[in-house]
Coordinates of C-alpha atoms in Angstrom, one line a residue:
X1 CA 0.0 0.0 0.0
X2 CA 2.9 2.3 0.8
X3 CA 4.2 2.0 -2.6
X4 CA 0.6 2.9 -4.3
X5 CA -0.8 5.1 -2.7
X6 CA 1.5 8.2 -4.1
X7 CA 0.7 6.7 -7.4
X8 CA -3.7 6.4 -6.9
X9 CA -3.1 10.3 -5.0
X10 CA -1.7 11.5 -8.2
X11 CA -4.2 9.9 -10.3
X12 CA -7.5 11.4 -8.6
X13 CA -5.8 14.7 -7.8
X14 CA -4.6 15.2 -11.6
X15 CA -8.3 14.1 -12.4
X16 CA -9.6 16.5 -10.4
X17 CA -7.3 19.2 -11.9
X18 CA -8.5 18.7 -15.4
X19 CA -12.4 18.5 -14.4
X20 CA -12.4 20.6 -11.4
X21 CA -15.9 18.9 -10.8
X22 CA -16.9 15.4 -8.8
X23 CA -20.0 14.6 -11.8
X24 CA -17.9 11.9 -12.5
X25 CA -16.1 9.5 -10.0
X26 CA -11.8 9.6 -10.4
X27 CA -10.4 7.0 -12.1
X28 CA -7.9 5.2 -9.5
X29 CA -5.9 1.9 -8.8
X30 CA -8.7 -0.9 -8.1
X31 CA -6.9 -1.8 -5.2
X32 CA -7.0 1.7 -3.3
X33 CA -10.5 1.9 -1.7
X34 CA -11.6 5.3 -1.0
X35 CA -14.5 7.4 0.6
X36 CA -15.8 10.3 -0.8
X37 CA -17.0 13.2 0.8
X38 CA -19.4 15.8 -0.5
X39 CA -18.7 19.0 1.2
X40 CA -20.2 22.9 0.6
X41 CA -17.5 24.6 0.6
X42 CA -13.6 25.0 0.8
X43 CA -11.7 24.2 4.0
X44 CA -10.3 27.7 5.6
X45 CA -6.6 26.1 6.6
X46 CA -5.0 22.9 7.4
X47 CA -5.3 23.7 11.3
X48 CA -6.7 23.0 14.1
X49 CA -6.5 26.5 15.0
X50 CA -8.7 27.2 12.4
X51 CA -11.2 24.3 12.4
X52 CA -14.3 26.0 13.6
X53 CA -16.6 25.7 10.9
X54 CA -19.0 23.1 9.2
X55 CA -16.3 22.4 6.5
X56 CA -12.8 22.2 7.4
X57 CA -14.0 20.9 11.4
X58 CA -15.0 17.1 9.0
X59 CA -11.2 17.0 7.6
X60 CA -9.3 17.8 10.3
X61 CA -11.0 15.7 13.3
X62 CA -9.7 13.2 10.8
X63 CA -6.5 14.3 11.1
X64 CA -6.1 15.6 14.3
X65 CA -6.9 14.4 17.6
X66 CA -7.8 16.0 21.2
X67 CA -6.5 15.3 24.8
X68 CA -10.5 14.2 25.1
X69 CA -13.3 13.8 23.1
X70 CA -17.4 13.0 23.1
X71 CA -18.6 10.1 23.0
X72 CA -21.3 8.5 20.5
X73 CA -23.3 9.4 23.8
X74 CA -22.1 13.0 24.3
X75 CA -19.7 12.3 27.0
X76 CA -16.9 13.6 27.9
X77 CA -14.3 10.6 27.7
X78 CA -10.5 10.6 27.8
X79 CA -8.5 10.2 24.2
X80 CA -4.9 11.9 24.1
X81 CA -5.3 11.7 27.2
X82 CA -5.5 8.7 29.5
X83 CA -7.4 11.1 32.2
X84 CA -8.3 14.1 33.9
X85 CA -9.0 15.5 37.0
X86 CA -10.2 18.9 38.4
X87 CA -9.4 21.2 41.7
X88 CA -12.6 23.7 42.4
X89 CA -12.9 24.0 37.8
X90 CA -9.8 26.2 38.2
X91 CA -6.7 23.8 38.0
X92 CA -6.8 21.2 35.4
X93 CA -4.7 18.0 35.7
X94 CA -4.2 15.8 32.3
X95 CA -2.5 12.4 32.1
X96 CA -1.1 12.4 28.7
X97 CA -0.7 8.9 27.3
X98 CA 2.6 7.4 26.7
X99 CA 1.9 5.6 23.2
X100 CA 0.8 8.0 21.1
X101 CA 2.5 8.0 17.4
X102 CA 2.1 10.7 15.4
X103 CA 1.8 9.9 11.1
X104 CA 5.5 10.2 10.1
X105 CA 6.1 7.5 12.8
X106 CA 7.1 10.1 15.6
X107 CA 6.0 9.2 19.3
X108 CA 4.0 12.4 20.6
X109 CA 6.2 14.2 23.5
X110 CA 5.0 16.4 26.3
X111 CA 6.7 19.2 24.5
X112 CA 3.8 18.7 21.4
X113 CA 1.2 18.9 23.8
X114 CA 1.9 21.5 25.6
X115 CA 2.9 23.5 22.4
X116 CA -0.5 22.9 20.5
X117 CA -2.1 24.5 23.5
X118 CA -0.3 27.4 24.2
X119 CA -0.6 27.8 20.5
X120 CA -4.3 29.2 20.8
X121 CA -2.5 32.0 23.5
X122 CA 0.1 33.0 20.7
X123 CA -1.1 36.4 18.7
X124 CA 0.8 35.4 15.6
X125 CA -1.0 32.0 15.7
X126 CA -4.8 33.8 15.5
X127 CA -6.3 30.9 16.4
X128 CA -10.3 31.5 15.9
X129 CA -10.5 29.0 19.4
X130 CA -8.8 32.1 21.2
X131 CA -12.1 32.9 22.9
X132 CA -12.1 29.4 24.3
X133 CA -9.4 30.2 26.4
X134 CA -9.5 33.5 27.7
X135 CA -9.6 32.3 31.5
X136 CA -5.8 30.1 30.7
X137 CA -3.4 31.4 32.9
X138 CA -0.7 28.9 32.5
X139 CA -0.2 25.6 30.2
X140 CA 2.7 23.4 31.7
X141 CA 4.2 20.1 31.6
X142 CA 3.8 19.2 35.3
X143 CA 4.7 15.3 35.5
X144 CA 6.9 13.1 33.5
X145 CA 3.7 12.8 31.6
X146 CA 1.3 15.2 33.3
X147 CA 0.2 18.3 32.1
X148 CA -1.9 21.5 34.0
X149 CA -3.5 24.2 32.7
X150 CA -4.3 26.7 35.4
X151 CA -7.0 29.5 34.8
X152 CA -7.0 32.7 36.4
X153 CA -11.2 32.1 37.2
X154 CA -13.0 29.1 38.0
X155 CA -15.2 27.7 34.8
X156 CA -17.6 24.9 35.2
X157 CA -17.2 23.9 31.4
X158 CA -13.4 24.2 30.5
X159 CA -12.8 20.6 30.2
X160 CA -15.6 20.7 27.3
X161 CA -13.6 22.8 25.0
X162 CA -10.8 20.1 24.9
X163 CA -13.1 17.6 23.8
X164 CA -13.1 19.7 20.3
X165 CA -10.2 21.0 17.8
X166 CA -9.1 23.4 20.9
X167 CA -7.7 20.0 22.6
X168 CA -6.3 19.0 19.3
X169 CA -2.0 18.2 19.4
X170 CA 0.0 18.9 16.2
X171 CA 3.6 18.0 15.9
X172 CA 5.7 20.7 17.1
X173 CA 8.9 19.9 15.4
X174 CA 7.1 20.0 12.0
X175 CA 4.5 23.2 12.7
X176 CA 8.3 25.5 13.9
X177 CA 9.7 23.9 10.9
X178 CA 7.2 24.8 8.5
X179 CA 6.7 28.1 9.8
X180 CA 4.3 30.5 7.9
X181 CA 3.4 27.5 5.7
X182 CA 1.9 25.5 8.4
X183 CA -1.8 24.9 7.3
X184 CA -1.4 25.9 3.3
X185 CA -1.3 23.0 0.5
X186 CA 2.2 22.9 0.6
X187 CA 2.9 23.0 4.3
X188 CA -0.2 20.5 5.3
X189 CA 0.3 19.2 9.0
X190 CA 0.6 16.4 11.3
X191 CA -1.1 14.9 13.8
X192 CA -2.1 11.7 15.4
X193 CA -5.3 11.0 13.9
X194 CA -6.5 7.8 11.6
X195 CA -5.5 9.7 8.3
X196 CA -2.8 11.8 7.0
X197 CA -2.1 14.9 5.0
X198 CA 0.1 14.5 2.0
X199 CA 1.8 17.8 0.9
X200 CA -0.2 18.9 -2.5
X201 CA -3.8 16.9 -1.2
X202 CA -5.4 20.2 -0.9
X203 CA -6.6 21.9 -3.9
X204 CA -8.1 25.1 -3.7
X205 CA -11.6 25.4 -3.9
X206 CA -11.9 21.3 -5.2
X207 CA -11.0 19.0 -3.1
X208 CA -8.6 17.6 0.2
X209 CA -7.3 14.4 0.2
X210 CA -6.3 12.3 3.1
X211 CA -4.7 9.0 3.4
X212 CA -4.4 6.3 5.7
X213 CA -2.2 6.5 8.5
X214 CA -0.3 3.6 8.4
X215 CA 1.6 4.5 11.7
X216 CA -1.9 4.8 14.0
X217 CA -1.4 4.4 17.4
X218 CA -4.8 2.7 17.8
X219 CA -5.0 -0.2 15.7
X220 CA -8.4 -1.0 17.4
X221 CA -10.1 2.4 15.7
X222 CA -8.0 2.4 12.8
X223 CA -9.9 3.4 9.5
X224 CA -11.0 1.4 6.7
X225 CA -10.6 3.1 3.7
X226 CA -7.1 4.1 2.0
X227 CA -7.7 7.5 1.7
X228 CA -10.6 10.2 2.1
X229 CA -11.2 12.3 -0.5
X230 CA -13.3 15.7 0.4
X231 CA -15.0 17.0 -3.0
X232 CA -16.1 20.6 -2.8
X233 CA -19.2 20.9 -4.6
X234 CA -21.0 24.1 -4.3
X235 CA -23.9 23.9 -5.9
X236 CA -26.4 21.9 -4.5
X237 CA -28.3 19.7 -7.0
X238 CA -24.8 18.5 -8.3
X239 CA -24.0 17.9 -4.8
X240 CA -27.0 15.9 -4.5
X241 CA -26.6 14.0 -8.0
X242 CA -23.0 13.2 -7.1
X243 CA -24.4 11.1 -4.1
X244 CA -27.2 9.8 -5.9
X245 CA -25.0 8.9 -8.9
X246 CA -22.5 7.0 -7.0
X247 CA -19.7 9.7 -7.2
X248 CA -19.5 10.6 -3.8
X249 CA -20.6 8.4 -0.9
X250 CA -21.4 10.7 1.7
X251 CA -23.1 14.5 2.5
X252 CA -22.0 16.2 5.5
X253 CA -24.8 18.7 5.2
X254 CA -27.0 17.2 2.5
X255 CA -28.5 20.9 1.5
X256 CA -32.0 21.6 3.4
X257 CA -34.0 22.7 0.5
X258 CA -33.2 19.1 -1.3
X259 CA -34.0 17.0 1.8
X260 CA -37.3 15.5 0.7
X261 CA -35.8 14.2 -2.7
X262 CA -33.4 12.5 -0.7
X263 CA -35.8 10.9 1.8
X264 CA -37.2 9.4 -1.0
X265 CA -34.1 8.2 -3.2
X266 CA -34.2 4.4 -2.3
X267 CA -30.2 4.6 -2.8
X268 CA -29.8 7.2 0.1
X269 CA -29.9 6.3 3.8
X270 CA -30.9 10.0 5.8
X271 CA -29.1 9.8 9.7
X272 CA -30.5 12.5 11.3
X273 CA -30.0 13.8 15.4
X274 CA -31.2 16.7 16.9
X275 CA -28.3 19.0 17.2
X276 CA -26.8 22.0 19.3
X277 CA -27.6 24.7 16.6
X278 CA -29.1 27.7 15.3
X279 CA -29.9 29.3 12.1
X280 CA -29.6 33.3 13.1
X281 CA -29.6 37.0 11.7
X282 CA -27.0 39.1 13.3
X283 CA -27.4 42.9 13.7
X284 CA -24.1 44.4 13.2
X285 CA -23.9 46.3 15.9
X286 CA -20.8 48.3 14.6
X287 CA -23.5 50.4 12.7
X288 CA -26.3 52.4 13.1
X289 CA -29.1 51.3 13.5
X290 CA -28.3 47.7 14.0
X291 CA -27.2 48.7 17.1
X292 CA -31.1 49.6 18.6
X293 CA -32.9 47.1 20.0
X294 CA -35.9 48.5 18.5
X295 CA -35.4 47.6 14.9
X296 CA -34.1 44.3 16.0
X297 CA -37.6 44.0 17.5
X298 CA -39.7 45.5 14.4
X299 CA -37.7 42.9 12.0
X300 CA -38.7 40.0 14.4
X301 CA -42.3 41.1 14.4
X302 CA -42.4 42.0 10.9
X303 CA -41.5 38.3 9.5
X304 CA -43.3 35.7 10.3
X305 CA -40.7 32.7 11.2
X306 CA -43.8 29.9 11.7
X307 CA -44.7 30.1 8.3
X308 CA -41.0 29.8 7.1
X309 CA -40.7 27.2 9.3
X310 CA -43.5 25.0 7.8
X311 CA -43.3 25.8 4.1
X312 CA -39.5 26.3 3.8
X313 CA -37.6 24.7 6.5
X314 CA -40.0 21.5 7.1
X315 CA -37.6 18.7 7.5
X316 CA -34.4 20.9 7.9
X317 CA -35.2 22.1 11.6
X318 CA -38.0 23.5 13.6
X319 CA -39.7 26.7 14.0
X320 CA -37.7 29.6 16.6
X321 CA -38.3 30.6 19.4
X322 CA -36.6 33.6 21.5
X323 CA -34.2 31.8 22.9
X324 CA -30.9 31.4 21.9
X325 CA -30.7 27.4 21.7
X326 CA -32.9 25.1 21.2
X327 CA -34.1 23.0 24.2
X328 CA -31.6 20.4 23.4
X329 CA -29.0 22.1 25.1
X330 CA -30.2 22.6 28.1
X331 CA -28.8 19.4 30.1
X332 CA -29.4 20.5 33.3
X333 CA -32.9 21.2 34.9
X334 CA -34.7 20.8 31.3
X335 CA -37.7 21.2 33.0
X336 CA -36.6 24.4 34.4
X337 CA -35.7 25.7 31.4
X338 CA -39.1 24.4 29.6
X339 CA -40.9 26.9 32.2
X340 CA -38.6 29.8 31.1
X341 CA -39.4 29.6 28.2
X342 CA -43.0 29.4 28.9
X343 CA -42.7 32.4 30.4
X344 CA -40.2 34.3 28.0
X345 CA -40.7 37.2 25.4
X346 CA -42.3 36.3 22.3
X347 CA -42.1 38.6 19.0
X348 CA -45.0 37.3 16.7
X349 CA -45.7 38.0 13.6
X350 CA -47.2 41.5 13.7
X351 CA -46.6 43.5 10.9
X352 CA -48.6 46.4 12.6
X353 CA -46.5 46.4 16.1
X354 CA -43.1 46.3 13.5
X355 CA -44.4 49.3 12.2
X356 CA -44.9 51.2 15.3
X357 CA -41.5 50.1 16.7
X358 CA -40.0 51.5 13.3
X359 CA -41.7 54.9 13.9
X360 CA -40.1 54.6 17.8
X361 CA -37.0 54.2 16.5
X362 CA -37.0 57.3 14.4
X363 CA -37.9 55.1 11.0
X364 CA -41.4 55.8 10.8
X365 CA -40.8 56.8 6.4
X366 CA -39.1 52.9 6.7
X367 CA -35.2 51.6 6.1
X368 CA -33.2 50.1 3.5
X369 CA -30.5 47.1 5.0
X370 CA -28.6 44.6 3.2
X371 CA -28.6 41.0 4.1
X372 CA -26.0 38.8 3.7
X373 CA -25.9 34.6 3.4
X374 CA -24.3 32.0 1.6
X375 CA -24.8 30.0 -1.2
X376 CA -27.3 27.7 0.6
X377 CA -30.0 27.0 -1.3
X378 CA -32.6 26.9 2.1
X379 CA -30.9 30.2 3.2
X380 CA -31.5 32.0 0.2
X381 CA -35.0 31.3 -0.2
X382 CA -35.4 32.2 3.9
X383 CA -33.5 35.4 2.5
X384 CA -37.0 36.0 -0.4
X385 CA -39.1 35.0 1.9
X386 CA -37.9 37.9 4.6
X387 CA -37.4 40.3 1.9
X388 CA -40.6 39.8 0.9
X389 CA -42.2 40.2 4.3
X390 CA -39.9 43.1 5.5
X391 CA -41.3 45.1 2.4
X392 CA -44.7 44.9 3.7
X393 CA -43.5 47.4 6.9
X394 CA -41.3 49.4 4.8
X395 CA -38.3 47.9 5.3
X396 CA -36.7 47.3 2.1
X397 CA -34.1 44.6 1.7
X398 CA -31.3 44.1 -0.2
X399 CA -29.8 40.6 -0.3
X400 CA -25.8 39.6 -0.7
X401 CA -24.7 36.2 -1.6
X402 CA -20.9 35.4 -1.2
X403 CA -19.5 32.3 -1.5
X404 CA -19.2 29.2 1.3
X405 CA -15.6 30.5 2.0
X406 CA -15.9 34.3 2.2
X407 CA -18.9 33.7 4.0
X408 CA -17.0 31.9 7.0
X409 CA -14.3 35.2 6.7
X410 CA -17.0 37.8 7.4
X411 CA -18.8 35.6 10.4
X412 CA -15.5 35.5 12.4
X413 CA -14.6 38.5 11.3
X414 CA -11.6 38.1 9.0
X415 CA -12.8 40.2 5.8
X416 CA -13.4 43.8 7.3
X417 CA -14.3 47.1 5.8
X418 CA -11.9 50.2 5.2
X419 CA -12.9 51.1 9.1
X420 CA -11.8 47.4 10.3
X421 CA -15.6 47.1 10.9
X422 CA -17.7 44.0 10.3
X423 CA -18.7 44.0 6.8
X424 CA -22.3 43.4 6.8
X425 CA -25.5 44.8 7.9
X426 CA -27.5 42.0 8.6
X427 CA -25.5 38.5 8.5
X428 CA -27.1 35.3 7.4
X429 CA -25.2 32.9 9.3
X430 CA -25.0 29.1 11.5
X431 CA -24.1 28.1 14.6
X432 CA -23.7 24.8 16.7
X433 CA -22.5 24.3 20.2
X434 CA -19.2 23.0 20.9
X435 CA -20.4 20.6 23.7
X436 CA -23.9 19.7 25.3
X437 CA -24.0 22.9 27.1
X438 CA -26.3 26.4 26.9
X439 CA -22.8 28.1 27.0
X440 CA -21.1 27.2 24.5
X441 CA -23.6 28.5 22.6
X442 CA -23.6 31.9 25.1
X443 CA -19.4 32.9 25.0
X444 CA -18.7 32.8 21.5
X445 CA -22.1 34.2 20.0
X446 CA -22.4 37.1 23.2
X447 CA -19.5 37.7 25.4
X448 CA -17.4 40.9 23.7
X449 CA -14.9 40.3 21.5
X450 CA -15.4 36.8 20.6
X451 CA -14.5 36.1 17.0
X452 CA -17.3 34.1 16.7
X453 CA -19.4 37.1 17.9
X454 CA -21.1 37.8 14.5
X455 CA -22.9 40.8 15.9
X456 CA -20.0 42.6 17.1
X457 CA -22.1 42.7 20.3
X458 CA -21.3 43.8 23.9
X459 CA -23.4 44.7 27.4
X460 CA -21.5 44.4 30.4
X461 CA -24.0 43.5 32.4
X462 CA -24.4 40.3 30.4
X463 CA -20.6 39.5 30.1
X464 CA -20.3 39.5 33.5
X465 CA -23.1 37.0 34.0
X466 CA -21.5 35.3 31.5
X467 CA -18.3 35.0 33.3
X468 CA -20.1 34.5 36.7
X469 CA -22.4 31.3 35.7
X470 CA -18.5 29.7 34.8
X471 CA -17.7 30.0 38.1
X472 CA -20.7 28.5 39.8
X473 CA -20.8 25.3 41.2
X474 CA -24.1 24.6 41.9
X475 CA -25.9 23.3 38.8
X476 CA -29.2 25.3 40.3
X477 CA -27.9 28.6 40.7
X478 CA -26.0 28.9 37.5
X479 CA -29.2 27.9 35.8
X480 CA -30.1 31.0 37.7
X481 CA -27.4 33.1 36.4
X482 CA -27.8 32.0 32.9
X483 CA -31.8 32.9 33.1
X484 CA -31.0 36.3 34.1
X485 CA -27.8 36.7 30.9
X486 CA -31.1 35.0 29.0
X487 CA -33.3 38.2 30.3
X488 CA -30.7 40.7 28.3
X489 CA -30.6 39.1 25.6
X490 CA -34.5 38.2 25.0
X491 CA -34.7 42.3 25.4
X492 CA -32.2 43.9 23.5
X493 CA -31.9 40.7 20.8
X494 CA -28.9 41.2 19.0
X495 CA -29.9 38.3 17.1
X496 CA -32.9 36.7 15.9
X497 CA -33.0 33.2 15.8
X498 CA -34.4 31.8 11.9
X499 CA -34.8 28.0 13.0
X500 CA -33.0 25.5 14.9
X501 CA -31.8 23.1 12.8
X502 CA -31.7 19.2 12.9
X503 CA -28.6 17.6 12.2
X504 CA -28.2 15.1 9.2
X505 CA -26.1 13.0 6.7
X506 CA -27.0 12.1 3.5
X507 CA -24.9 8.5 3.1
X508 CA -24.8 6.0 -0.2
X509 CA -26.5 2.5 0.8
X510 CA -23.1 1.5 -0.3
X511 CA -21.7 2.5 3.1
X512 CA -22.3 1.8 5.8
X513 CA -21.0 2.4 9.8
X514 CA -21.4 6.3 9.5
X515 CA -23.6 7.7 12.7
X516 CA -24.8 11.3 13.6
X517 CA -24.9 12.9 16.9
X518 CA -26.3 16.2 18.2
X519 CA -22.8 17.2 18.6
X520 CA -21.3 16.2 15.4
X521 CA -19.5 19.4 15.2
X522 CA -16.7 17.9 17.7
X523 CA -17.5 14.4 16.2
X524 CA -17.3 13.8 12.6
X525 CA -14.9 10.7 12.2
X526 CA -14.9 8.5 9.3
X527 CA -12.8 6.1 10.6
X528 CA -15.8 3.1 11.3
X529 CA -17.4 3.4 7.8
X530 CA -17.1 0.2 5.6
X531 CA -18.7 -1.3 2.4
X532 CA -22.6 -2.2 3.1
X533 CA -22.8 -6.2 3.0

């Protein structure tokens, strides 16, 4: 295998170079089996650092791997490490295992772990995790094969983040040595996971292709298939053909406004979970007036989200309410939280009350905004739908589709204007929690500063509750805290929420071994897939 595989890479990538399109499956050695994986759009980087989105999260989980990780359950369970313990969620202790191999046959020292982590510290690094790891104040090597990270505030959820591409170790010889090429094409990476990177698999805007890491440390989870091969395919009835055709085997987010075709292609198995995200509108509150809570409220009485959610979302998720998660988050005290939201703000469709609140605001002859989304079919037709709707109270609505890519720049805030402002209006955008947990859905989308904070948002009253339910121990009472951070942000809604989604794949009948979770975002491994008997 070691002796073909350079030879089948070379074959599907020059393929893929000529055609630039996945309507037609590579031709490749017969004896190199491989999995192919329909994806939106490109990956942003060949780093963990930078995995924190729906496209480039699925190739480097398969790459990389974390001190921990979630179970098919949702748990919490030891990985890189062989275990963990906590002192009062401020010191954490890690026992790093002593067999780890990275894919060029390297065993994984202290020296890498420790590195990776202190990576997401480094400025120069501008690791979009960042945010997870405000509270670090210190990352050391504290044992012959112990590690601690110390924060400076207690946080009930810290060990959570590790479980994702935050915990994720790269080699620390190769990342110095490749410098400001770590990441690209050229550079790649390595890590410890089932597959490898192979310097030229990434081709912009087509595809990424990984192979089979013949040097995994875990023989027991090693992966079936020779190599991966990630096929960007951007528009969306070719990505559906592509499956249904036999040219790819799987969908990582089969598109929404195609779901029912699929559900009834006998050749397509559907998984689907409930999952920890959100479909949202941000108000960019870098600019006036996206910055008043006023028009926020007179857009979210002047659409009517039901009625999207039964004729255009149907299968794809279920119909909003004014909170920011869906009930599936909330782990602790669901009950609780089913009363609070019982009892919680609603903004129904009122077209008359979004005209009044549009006077208020000092709109009353109406508004012009543009709205930005992606090239998702489901999304865009949301986008008419709102347009539509938003013209009836005066607002009129301009609509800007960018590409999968750019889109992912301007949510965390990478493509800004001439005043190194968020680019946007009104952002189109997704979300799903890191971890089964209402704040991981709270820090990145609310707390000030956050990358992730897509509506440039701050109230310092709410980042302090923010901060504060991370250092409660009592699962009651920070319930209570994060009711009263809920409070703010049910009044001054600095985003509405479109529809939370449900989480799916789209696989061949060919394949089989491929499950879905509501936290797939930490968990997409491809590793257990094999041929359907």
């Amino acid at each position: 295998m070691k002796k073909r595989l350079p030879r089948a890479l070379a074959a599907i990538l020059a393929l893929m170079l000529a055609s630039c399109t996945a309507t037609s499956a590579p031709t490749q050695d017969s004896d190199i089996k491989t999995l192919r994986i329909g994806i939106d759009s490109d990956i942003l980087k060949l780093d963990p650092a930078y995995a924190y989105d729906f496209t480039t999260n699925p190739v480097i989980n398969q790459i990389t791997q974390g001190l921990l990780f979630f179970d098919p359950n949702n748990q919490l369970s030891p990985h890189l490490a062989s275990s963990w313990s906590t002192q009062d969620n401020i010191e954490f202790i890690f026992q790093i295992r002593d067999d780890v191999v990275f894919s060029d046959g390297a065993p994984m020292q202290m020296e890498d772990v420790a590195y990776s982590l202190n990576r997401h510290l480094d400025p120069n690094v501008a690791s979009l995790l960042a945010g997870n790891f405000a509270r670090v104040e210190s990352i050391e090597q504290t044992g012959e094969w112990e590690l601690t990270i110390r924060l400076s505030d207690a946080d009930a959820t810290f060990a959570n983040v590790l479980g994702g591409t935050t915990g994720h170790i790269v080699q620390k010889a190769f990342c110095e040595e490749a410098g400001s090429n770590f990441g690209s094409s050229a550079g790649g990476l390595i890590g410890t996971g089932p597959y490898k990177y192979s310097s030229g698999g990434w081709l912009t805007g087509t595809s990424v292709v990984l192979e089979r890491n013949e040097n995994y440390w875990n023989e027991a989870d090693a992966g079936y298939y020779d190599v991966l091969e990630f096929l960007v395919i951007k528009e969306e009835a070719t990505r559906v053909n592509a499956l249904a055709n036999g040219d790819v085997d799987v969908l990582t987010m089969p598109p929404a406004s195609l779901l029912e075709g699929m559900y009834a292609d006998s050749s397509i198995t559907m998984l689907e979970s409930p999952s920890y995200g959100l479909v949202f509108m941000a108000f960019n509150h870098a600019k006036e007036p996206f910055d008043n809570p006023l028009v926020h409220k007179a857009i979210a009485h002047g659409i009517d989200f039901a009625t999207i959610a039964s004729t255009l979302v149907k299968r794809a998720g279920s119909a909003p309410t004014s909170l920011p998660f869906s009930l599936d988050m909330a782990a602790s005290e669901p009950a609780r939280w089913a009363e609070y939201l019982a009892n919680a703000p609603v903004y129904s469709y009122n077209p008359e009350k979004a005209k009044e609140l549009l006077s208020e605001a000092g709109y009353e002859s109406g508004l012009e905004i543009s709205l930005m989304t992606n090239e998702d079919g489901l999304r865009n037709s949301i986008c008419l739908a709102i347009q539509e709707q938003l013209d009836a109270i005066g607002v009129k609505v301009n609509i800007n589709r960018v590409s999968g890519d750019e889109h992912t720049s301007y949510q965390f805030g990478e493509i800004l204007d001439s005043d190194g402002l968020r680019a946007y209006d009104i952002l189109m955008a997704g979300w799903s929690g890191d971890y089964p947990d209402i704040s991981s859905t709270l820090q990145p989308l609310y707390l000030g500063g956050q990358t992730a904070n897509a509506a440039a948002y701050s109230n310092a009253a709410l980042n302090e509750l923010i901060e504060e339910q991370l250092r409660a121990v009592d699962p009651s009472q920070r319930n209570t805290v994060l009711m009263q951070a809920i409070d703010i942000i049910t009044e001054e809604m600095p985003y509405l929420v479109v529809f939370y989604p449900t989480r799916s794949y789209a696989v061949s009948n060919k394949v089989t071994g491929i499950g879905t979770t509501a936290n797939w975002f930490a968990n997409v491994h491809f590793q257990d897939a094999r041929p359907a008997k």
